[in-house]
């Protein structure tokens, strides 16, 4: 029997879910494999069957497993699938050293997703030793090819000025929240930095703790934006319509998911350390 940690403040169902999740992501349970039955899992972890049901429901909501009526619960066949970022990001903060790299348009989604784990650290409900966040966003002081005006595909300085305000609100909100944890002594090392990329990415990328990658394309859609007092049609990048796909590094470095995470890290580091620059106004 695998006993749960009695000193762990998390509810038993979350502890069981974490153990099962780790077994799935490390391929202890292979894609398509049937999980042990509820009674077997309850006996393995020394918990009630209701606890197992709650843990299974959590993993099902994350898209890691599927239930087949009359057959049982199975590990999902594909690991590259549409996912929500928030539960994975919150789980990443359970590690002692946390790294988050983001490349995209404004950082709005990350700002919302990272708020809860940072609040938990501030409230003393979560403890980690170090946090490092890097945010790579397009340079709004330079002309853009997309987003652009619908009528003649030209760059729109007023739109870029508006985008800069949105970027600053979300990226600076993340930077201030992370750095505050260090200033309060709640985290030993708390670093967060923003850099401008000379090109506008047509995708968003999140790298979590160096082993998970979340990737999705921005749809380009017409969007009427109030600029200089007039509703102006803009070909815009619609981040809220982006579907993220999750790739988790496996024990086999040659596996497709492992290669995707490795190449994503390589791409991000190369841009960050070469053509990206610090905002001049910071």
mmCIF file of C-alpha atoms in Angstrom:
data_model
loop_
_atom_site.group_PDB
_atom_site.id
_atom_site.type_symbol
_atom_site.label_atom_id
_atom_site.label_comp_id
_atom_site.label_asym_id
_atom_site.label_seq_id
_atom_site.Cartn_x
_atom_site.Cartn_y
_atom_site.Cartn_z
ATOM 1 C CA UNK A 1 0.000 0.000 0.000
ATOM 2 C CA UNK A 2 1.265 3.500 -0.896
ATOM 3 C CA UNK A 3 0.387 5.669 2.090
ATOM 4 C CA UNK A 4 -0.286 9.361 1.642
ATOM 5 C CA UNK A 5 1.797 11.948 3.457
ATOM 6 C CA UNK A 6 -0.057 12.821 6.699
ATOM 7 C CA UNK A 7 1.789 16.164 6.856
ATOM 8 C CA UNK A 8 0.650 17.193 3.377
ATOM 9 C CA UNK A 9 -1.951 19.979 3.788
ATOM 10 C CA UNK A 10 -3.703 19.080 0.535
ATOM 11 C CA UNK A 11 -6.902 17.006 0.632
ATOM 12 C CA UNK A 12 -6.384 13.246 0.125
ATOM 13 C CA UNK A 13 -8.091 13.284 -3.286
ATOM 14 C CA UNK A 14 -5.569 15.870 -4.553
ATOM 15 C CA UNK A 15 -2.670 13.779 -3.248
ATOM 16 C CA UNK A 16 -4.045 10.681 -4.997
ATOM 17 C CA UNK A 17 -4.623 12.685 -8.188
ATOM 18 C CA UNK A 18 -1.028 13.950 -8.069
ATOM 19 C CA UNK A 19 0.340 10.410 -7.701
ATOM 20 C CA UNK A 20 -1.786 9.086 -10.546
ATOM 21 C CA UNK A 21 -0.974 12.107 -12.726
ATOM 22 C CA UNK A 22 2.747 11.569 -12.205
ATOM 23 C CA UNK A 23 2.363 7.887 -13.117
ATOM 24 C CA UNK A 24 0.539 8.857 -16.317
ATOM 25 C CA UNK A 25 2.964 11.602 -17.375
ATOM 26 C CA UNK A 26 6.006 9.386 -16.718
ATOM 27 C CA UNK A 27 4.364 6.547 -18.660
ATOM 28 C CA UNK A 28 4.131 4.195 -15.684
ATOM 29 C CA UNK A 29 0.597 3.930 -17.017
ATOM 30 C CA UNK A 30 0.873 3.847 -20.797
ATOM 31 C CA UNK A 31 -1.488 5.654 -23.211
ATOM 32 C CA UNK A 32 -4.568 3.472 -23.673
ATOM 33 C CA UNK A 33 -3.839 1.403 -20.563
ATOM 34 C CA UNK A 34 -6.661 0.669 -18.153
ATOM 35 C CA UNK A 35 -6.219 2.022 -14.636
ATOM 36 C CA UNK A 36 -6.785 -0.244 -11.621
ATOM 37 C CA UNK A 37 -10.382 -0.327 -10.431
ATOM 38 C CA UNK A 38 -11.720 2.059 -7.804
ATOM 39 C CA UNK A 39 -11.563 -0.528 -4.999
ATOM 40 C CA UNK A 40 -8.011 -1.485 -6.016
ATOM 41 C CA UNK A 41 -6.867 2.148 -5.969
ATOM 42 C CA UNK A 42 -8.628 2.738 -2.652
ATOM 43 C CA UNK A 43 -6.733 -0.208 -1.163
ATOM 44 C CA UNK A 44 -3.437 0.896 -2.743
ATOM 45 C CA UNK A 45 -3.592 4.395 -1.239
ATOM 46 C CA UNK A 46 -5.487 3.552 1.949
ATOM 47 C CA UNK A 47 -8.369 5.921 1.240
ATOM 48 C CA UNK A 48 -12.127 5.728 0.774
ATOM 49 C CA UNK A 49 -13.621 4.941 -2.623
ATOM 50 C CA UNK A 50 -15.200 8.401 -2.668
ATOM 51 C CA UNK A 51 -11.677 9.878 -2.505
ATOM 52 C CA UNK A 52 -10.671 7.849 -5.544
ATOM 53 C CA UNK A 53 -13.786 9.009 -7.403
ATOM 54 C CA UNK A 54 -12.887 12.648 -6.687
ATOM 55 C CA UNK A 55 -9.303 12.105 -7.881
ATOM 56 C CA UNK A 56 -10.492 10.375 -11.053
ATOM 57 C CA UNK A 57 -12.944 13.191 -11.742
ATOM 58 C CA UNK A 58 -10.101 15.719 -11.441
ATOM 59 C CA UNK A 59 -7.884 13.836 -13.896
ATOM 60 C CA UNK A 60 -10.804 13.391 -16.277
ATOM 61 C CA UNK A 61 -11.434 17.149 -16.228
ATOM 62 C CA UNK A 62 -7.762 17.693 -17.096
ATOM 63 C CA UNK A 63 -8.117 15.397 -20.101
ATOM 64 C CA UNK A 64 -5.609 12.797 -18.890
ATOM 65 C CA UNK A 65 -8.063 9.901 -18.632
ATOM 66 C CA UNK A 66 -11.353 8.795 -20.165
ATOM 67 C CA UNK A 67 -14.117 6.662 -18.675
ATOM 68 C CA UNK A 68 -15.731 3.952 -20.791
ATOM 69 C CA UNK A 69 -19.043 2.715 -19.507
ATOM 70 C CA UNK A 70 -18.851 -0.909 -18.526
ATOM 71 C CA UNK A 71 -15.111 -1.094 -19.214
ATOM 72 C CA UNK A 72 -13.385 1.175 -16.698
ATOM 73 C CA UNK A 73 -11.054 4.166 -16.755
ATOM 74 C CA UNK A 74 -8.276 4.430 -19.346
ATOM 75 C CA UNK A 75 -5.309 6.700 -19.941
ATOM 76 C CA UNK A 76 -6.077 8.935 -22.906
ATOM 77 C CA UNK A 77 -4.394 7.662 -26.070
ATOM 78 C CA UNK A 78 -2.924 11.030 -27.088
ATOM 79 C CA UNK A 79 -0.797 13.246 -24.869
ATOM 80 C CA UNK A 80 -0.896 16.130 -27.362
ATOM 81 C CA UNK A 81 -4.402 17.443 -26.805
ATOM 82 C CA UNK A 82 -6.356 20.629 -26.179
ATOM 83 C CA UNK A 83 -5.962 21.583 -22.522
ATOM 84 C CA UNK A 84 -6.541 24.361 -20.048
ATOM 85 C CA UNK A 85 -3.373 26.005 -18.764
ATOM 86 C CA UNK A 86 -4.529 26.836 -15.237
ATOM 87 C CA UNK A 87 -4.531 23.400 -13.498
ATOM 88 C CA UNK A 88 -1.125 22.503 -14.926
ATOM 89 C CA UNK A 89 0.363 25.829 -13.901
ATOM 90 C CA UNK A 90 -1.032 25.568 -10.382
ATOM 91 C CA UNK A 91 0.413 22.066 -10.074
ATOM 92 C CA UNK A 92 3.812 23.299 -11.282
ATOM 93 C CA UNK A 93 4.000 25.598 -8.256
ATOM 94 C CA UNK A 94 4.061 22.554 -6.004
ATOM 95 C CA UNK A 95 7.719 22.119 -7.037
ATOM 96 C CA UNK A 96 10.494 23.788 -5.049
ATOM 97 C CA UNK A 97 11.882 25.576 -8.127
ATOM 98 C CA UNK A 98 9.415 27.049 -10.613
ATOM 99 C CA UNK A 99 10.196 28.400 -14.082
ATOM 100 C CA UNK A 100 7.650 29.878 -16.478
ATOM 101 C CA UNK A 101 8.571 31.124 -19.959
ATOM 102 C CA UNK A 102 5.926 32.806 -22.099
ATOM 103 C CA UNK A 103 6.025 33.957 -25.713
ATOM 104 C CA UNK A 104 2.921 35.575 -27.119
ATOM 105 C CA UNK A 105 1.005 38.767 -27.610
ATOM 106 C CA UNK A 106 0.012 40.256 -24.255
ATOM 107 C CA UNK A 107 0.307 37.760 -21.393
ATOM 108 C CA UNK A 108 -3.356 38.221 -20.416
ATOM 109 C CA UNK A 109 -4.077 34.485 -20.085
ATOM 110 C CA UNK A 110 -0.928 33.891 -18.042
ATOM 111 C CA UNK A 111 -1.756 36.841 -15.773
ATOM 112 C CA UNK A 112 -5.084 35.245 -14.903
ATOM 113 C CA UNK A 113 -3.724 31.701 -14.538
ATOM 114 C CA UNK A 114 -0.726 32.545 -12.373
ATOM 115 C CA UNK A 115 -2.650 34.716 -9.904
ATOM 116 C CA UNK A 116 -3.979 31.862 -7.752
ATOM 117 C CA UNK A 117 -0.684 30.060 -7.019
ATOM 118 C CA UNK A 118 0.981 33.405 -6.271
ATOM 119 C CA UNK A 119 -1.880 34.285 -3.927
ATOM 120 C CA UNK A 120 -1.488 30.915 -2.184
ATOM 121 C CA UNK A 121 2.200 31.624 -1.571
ATOM 122 C CA UNK A 122 1.337 35.077 -0.244
ATOM 123 C CA UNK A 123 -1.239 33.537 2.102
ATOM 124 C CA UNK A 124 1.194 30.889 3.346
ATOM 125 C CA UNK A 125 -0.767 27.997 1.835
ATOM 126 C CA UNK A 126 1.970 27.119 -0.648
ATOM 127 C CA UNK A 127 5.742 27.168 -0.349
ATOM 128 C CA UNK A 128 8.377 27.184 -3.069
ATOM 129 C CA UNK A 129 12.041 28.163 -3.005
ATOM 130 C CA UNK A 130 12.469 29.968 -6.310
ATOM 131 C CA UNK A 131 10.371 31.446 -9.093
ATOM 132 C CA UNK A 132 11.680 32.675 -12.424
ATOM 133 C CA UNK A 133 9.327 34.098 -15.044
ATOM 134 C CA UNK A 134 10.355 35.340 -18.506
ATOM 135 C CA UNK A 135 7.850 37.146 -20.726
ATOM 136 C CA UNK A 136 8.547 37.623 -24.430
ATOM 137 C CA UNK A 137 6.085 39.973 -26.160
ATOM 138 C CA UNK A 138 6.211 41.920 -29.454
ATOM 139 C CA UNK A 139 7.825 45.350 -29.538
ATOM 140 C CA UNK A 140 4.948 47.868 -29.739
ATOM 141 C CA UNK A 141 7.329 50.732 -30.570
ATOM 142 C CA UNK A 142 8.058 49.240 -34.013
ATOM 143 C CA UNK A 143 5.621 48.892 -36.986
ATOM 144 C CA UNK A 144 3.710 45.625 -37.187
ATOM 145 C CA UNK A 145 2.604 43.682 -40.254
ATOM 146 C CA UNK A 146 -0.110 41.932 -38.173
ATOM 147 C CA UNK A 147 -2.171 43.184 -36.382
ATOM 148 C CA UNK A 148 -2.927 45.738 -39.087
ATOM 149 C CA UNK A 149 -5.707 47.847 -40.571
ATOM 150 C CA UNK A 150 -8.293 45.936 -42.598
ATOM 151 C CA UNK A 151 -8.678 48.572 -45.328
ATOM 152 C CA UNK A 152 -5.074 48.701 -46.578
ATOM 153 C CA UNK A 153 -3.145 46.216 -44.362
ATOM 154 C CA UNK A 154 -1.074 49.096 -42.996
ATOM 155 C CA UNK A 155 0.422 49.379 -39.544
ATOM 156 C CA UNK A 156 -1.670 51.284 -36.988
ATOM 157 C CA UNK A 157 0.329 53.337 -34.446
ATOM 158 C CA UNK A 158 -2.829 54.031 -32.371
ATOM 159 C CA UNK A 159 -3.505 50.295 -32.185
ATOM 160 C CA UNK A 160 0.073 49.644 -31.064
ATOM 161 C CA UNK A 161 -0.279 52.309 -28.365
ATOM 162 C CA UNK A 162 -3.436 50.570 -27.169
ATOM 163 C CA UNK A 163 -1.693 47.179 -27.268
ATOM 164 C CA UNK A 164 1.195 48.589 -25.221
ATOM 165 C CA UNK A 165 -1.189 49.605 -22.446
ATOM 166 C CA UNK A 166 -2.695 46.108 -22.410
ATOM 167 C CA UNK A 167 0.736 44.466 -22.393
ATOM 168 C CA UNK A 168 1.954 46.667 -19.561
ATOM 169 C CA UNK A 169 -1.130 45.942 -17.461
ATOM 170 C CA UNK A 170 -0.685 42.172 -17.680
ATOM 171 C CA UNK A 171 3.078 41.708 -17.913
ATOM 172 C CA UNK A 172 3.844 44.302 -15.250
ATOM 173 C CA UNK A 173 1.140 42.796 -13.068
ATOM 174 C CA UNK A 174 2.948 39.443 -13.250
ATOM 175 C CA UNK A 175 6.371 41.016 -12.672
ATOM 176 C CA UNK A 176 5.205 43.016 -9.651
ATOM 177 C CA UNK A 177 3.404 40.038 -8.083
ATOM 178 C CA UNK A 178 6.427 37.732 -8.439
ATOM 179 C CA UNK A 179 8.941 40.273 -7.187
ATOM 180 C CA UNK A 180 6.745 41.132 -4.223
ATOM 181 C CA UNK A 181 7.032 37.556 -2.967
ATOM 182 C CA UNK A 182 10.804 37.946 -2.870
ATOM 183 C CA UNK A 183 10.602 41.341 -1.171
ATOM 184 C CA UNK A 184 8.318 39.878 1.506
ATOM 185 C CA UNK A 185 10.738 37.002 2.083
ATOM 186 C CA UNK A 186 8.141 34.408 1.098
ATOM 187 C CA UNK A 187 10.327 33.043 -1.722
ATOM 188 C CA UNK A 188 14.116 32.810 -1.566
ATOM 189 C CA UNK A 189 14.562 33.831 -5.190
ATOM 190 C CA UNK A 190 11.809 35.605 -7.145
ATOM 191 C CA UNK A 191 12.707 36.890 -10.610
ATOM 192 C CA UNK A 192 10.463 38.149 -13.401
ATOM 193 C CA UNK A 193 11.496 39.961 -16.578
ATOM 194 C CA UNK A 194 9.921 41.258 -19.783
ATOM 195 C CA UNK A 195 11.665 41.533 -23.145
ATOM 196 C CA UNK A 196 10.440 42.782 -26.508
ATOM 197 C CA UNK A 197 10.694 40.603 -29.612
ATOM 198 C CA UNK A 198 11.208 42.353 -32.981
ATOM 199 C CA UNK A 199 8.490 40.189 -34.544
ATOM 200 C CA UNK A 200 4.869 39.587 -33.593
ATOM 201 C CA UNK A 201 4.354 35.872 -32.854
ATOM 202 C CA UNK A 202 1.445 34.170 -34.592
ATOM 203 C CA UNK A 203 1.253 31.708 -31.702
ATOM 204 C CA UNK A 204 1.475 31.569 -27.943
ATOM 205 C CA UNK A 205 3.902 29.313 -26.096
ATOM 206 C CA UNK A 206 4.215 28.473 -22.412
ATOM 207 C CA UNK A 207 7.128 26.464 -21.009
ATOM 208 C CA UNK A 208 6.549 25.231 -17.461
ATOM 209 C CA UNK A 209 9.432 23.985 -15.302
ATOM 210 C CA UNK A 210 11.320 23.097 -18.475
ATOM 211 C CA UNK A 211 9.380 19.852 -18.956
ATOM 212 C CA UNK A 212 5.948 20.939 -20.178
ATOM 213 C CA UNK A 213 5.075 22.968 -23.263
ATOM 214 C CA UNK A 214 1.699 24.483 -24.134
ATOM 215 C CA UNK A 215 1.353 25.721 -27.695
ATOM 216 C CA UNK A 216 -1.450 27.248 -29.735
ATOM 217 C CA UNK A 217 -1.982 29.398 -32.829
ATOM 218 C CA UNK A 218 -3.616 32.825 -32.770
ATOM 219 C CA UNK A 219 -6.545 33.034 -35.204
ATOM 220 C CA UNK A 220 -6.454 36.253 -37.266
ATOM 221 C CA UNK A 221 -9.892 37.833 -37.207
ATOM 222 C CA UNK A 222 -11.456 41.170 -38.007
ATOM 223 C CA UNK A 223 -11.952 43.154 -34.832
ATOM 224 C CA UNK A 224 -13.381 46.659 -34.581
ATOM 225 C CA UNK A 225 -11.283 48.648 -32.133
ATOM 226 C CA UNK A 226 -12.041 52.201 -30.925
ATOM 227 C CA UNK A 227 -9.042 54.240 -32.091
ATOM 228 C CA UNK A 228 -8.951 58.036 -31.953
ATOM 229 C CA UNK A 229 -12.653 58.036 -31.189
ATOM 230 C CA UNK A 230 -13.605 55.929 -34.225
ATOM 231 C CA UNK A 231 -14.354 52.169 -34.479
ATOM 232 C CA UNK A 232 -11.536 50.955 -36.719
ATOM 233 C CA UNK A 233 -11.527 47.487 -38.354
ATOM 234 C CA UNK A 234 -8.280 45.693 -37.464
ATOM 235 C CA UNK A 235 -6.979 42.280 -38.451
ATOM 236 C CA UNK A 236 -6.276 41.204 -34.872
ATOM 237 C CA UNK A 237 -4.767 38.172 -33.119
ATOM 238 C CA UNK A 238 -7.513 36.646 -30.995
ATOM 239 C CA UNK A 239 -5.811 35.028 -28.024
ATOM 240 C CA UNK A 240 -9.042 34.011 -26.288
ATOM 241 C CA UNK A 241 -9.846 31.766 -29.262
ATOM 242 C CA UNK A 242 -6.507 29.965 -29.081
ATOM 243 C CA UNK A 243 -6.632 26.231 -28.338
ATOM 244 C CA UNK A 244 -3.576 25.068 -26.429
ATOM 245 C CA UNK A 245 -1.942 21.694 -26.974
ATOM 246 C CA UNK A 246 0.070 20.100 -24.201
ATOM 247 C CA UNK A 247 3.372 18.298 -24.674
ATOM 248 C CA UNK A 248 5.120 16.741 -21.681
ATOM 249 C CA UNK A 249 8.737 15.560 -21.801
ATOM 250 C CA UNK A 250 9.025 11.812 -21.316
ATOM 251 C CA UNK A 251 11.797 9.606 -19.982
ATOM 252 C CA UNK A 252 12.705 8.848 -23.604
ATOM 253 C CA UNK A 253 14.468 11.987 -24.959
ATOM 254 C CA UNK A 254 13.773 10.832 -28.525
ATOM 255 C CA UNK A 255 10.005 10.692 -28.038
ATOM 256 C CA UNK A 256 8.017 13.244 -30.052
ATOM 257 C CA UNK A 257 6.730 15.091 -26.964
ATOM 258 C CA UNK A 258 10.239 15.272 -25.490
ATOM 259 C CA UNK A 259 11.606 16.622 -28.754
ATOM 260 C CA UNK A 260 8.875 19.254 -28.925
ATOM 261 C CA UNK A 261 9.633 20.504 -25.410
ATOM 262 C CA UNK A 262 13.388 20.513 -26.100
ATOM 263 C CA UNK A 263 13.041 22.425 -29.372
ATOM 264 C CA UNK A 264 10.617 24.906 -27.800
ATOM 265 C CA UNK A 265 13.124 25.638 -25.039
ATOM 266 C CA UNK A 266 15.882 26.045 -27.616
ATOM 267 C CA UNK A 267 13.772 28.467 -29.676
ATOM 268 C CA UNK A 268 12.778 30.568 -26.678
ATOM 269 C CA UNK A 269 16.323 30.780 -25.284
ATOM 270 C CA UNK A 270 17.741 31.703 -28.704
ATOM 271 C CA UNK A 271 15.327 34.600 -29.200
ATOM 272 C CA UNK A 272 15.597 35.754 -25.579
ATOM 273 C CA UNK A 273 19.389 35.905 -25.647
ATOM 274 C CA UNK A 274 19.805 37.358 -29.169
ATOM 275 C CA UNK A 275 17.309 39.779 -30.747
ATOM 276 C CA UNK A 276 14.981 40.361 -27.762
ATOM 277 C CA UNK A 277 15.610 43.553 -25.812
ATOM 278 C CA UNK A 278 14.534 45.104 -22.548
ATOM 279 C CA UNK A 279 11.821 47.758 -22.827
ATOM 280 C CA UNK A 280 13.553 51.142 -22.853
ATOM 281 C CA UNK A 281 10.982 52.758 -20.593
ATOM 282 C CA UNK A 282 11.517 50.324 -17.699
#
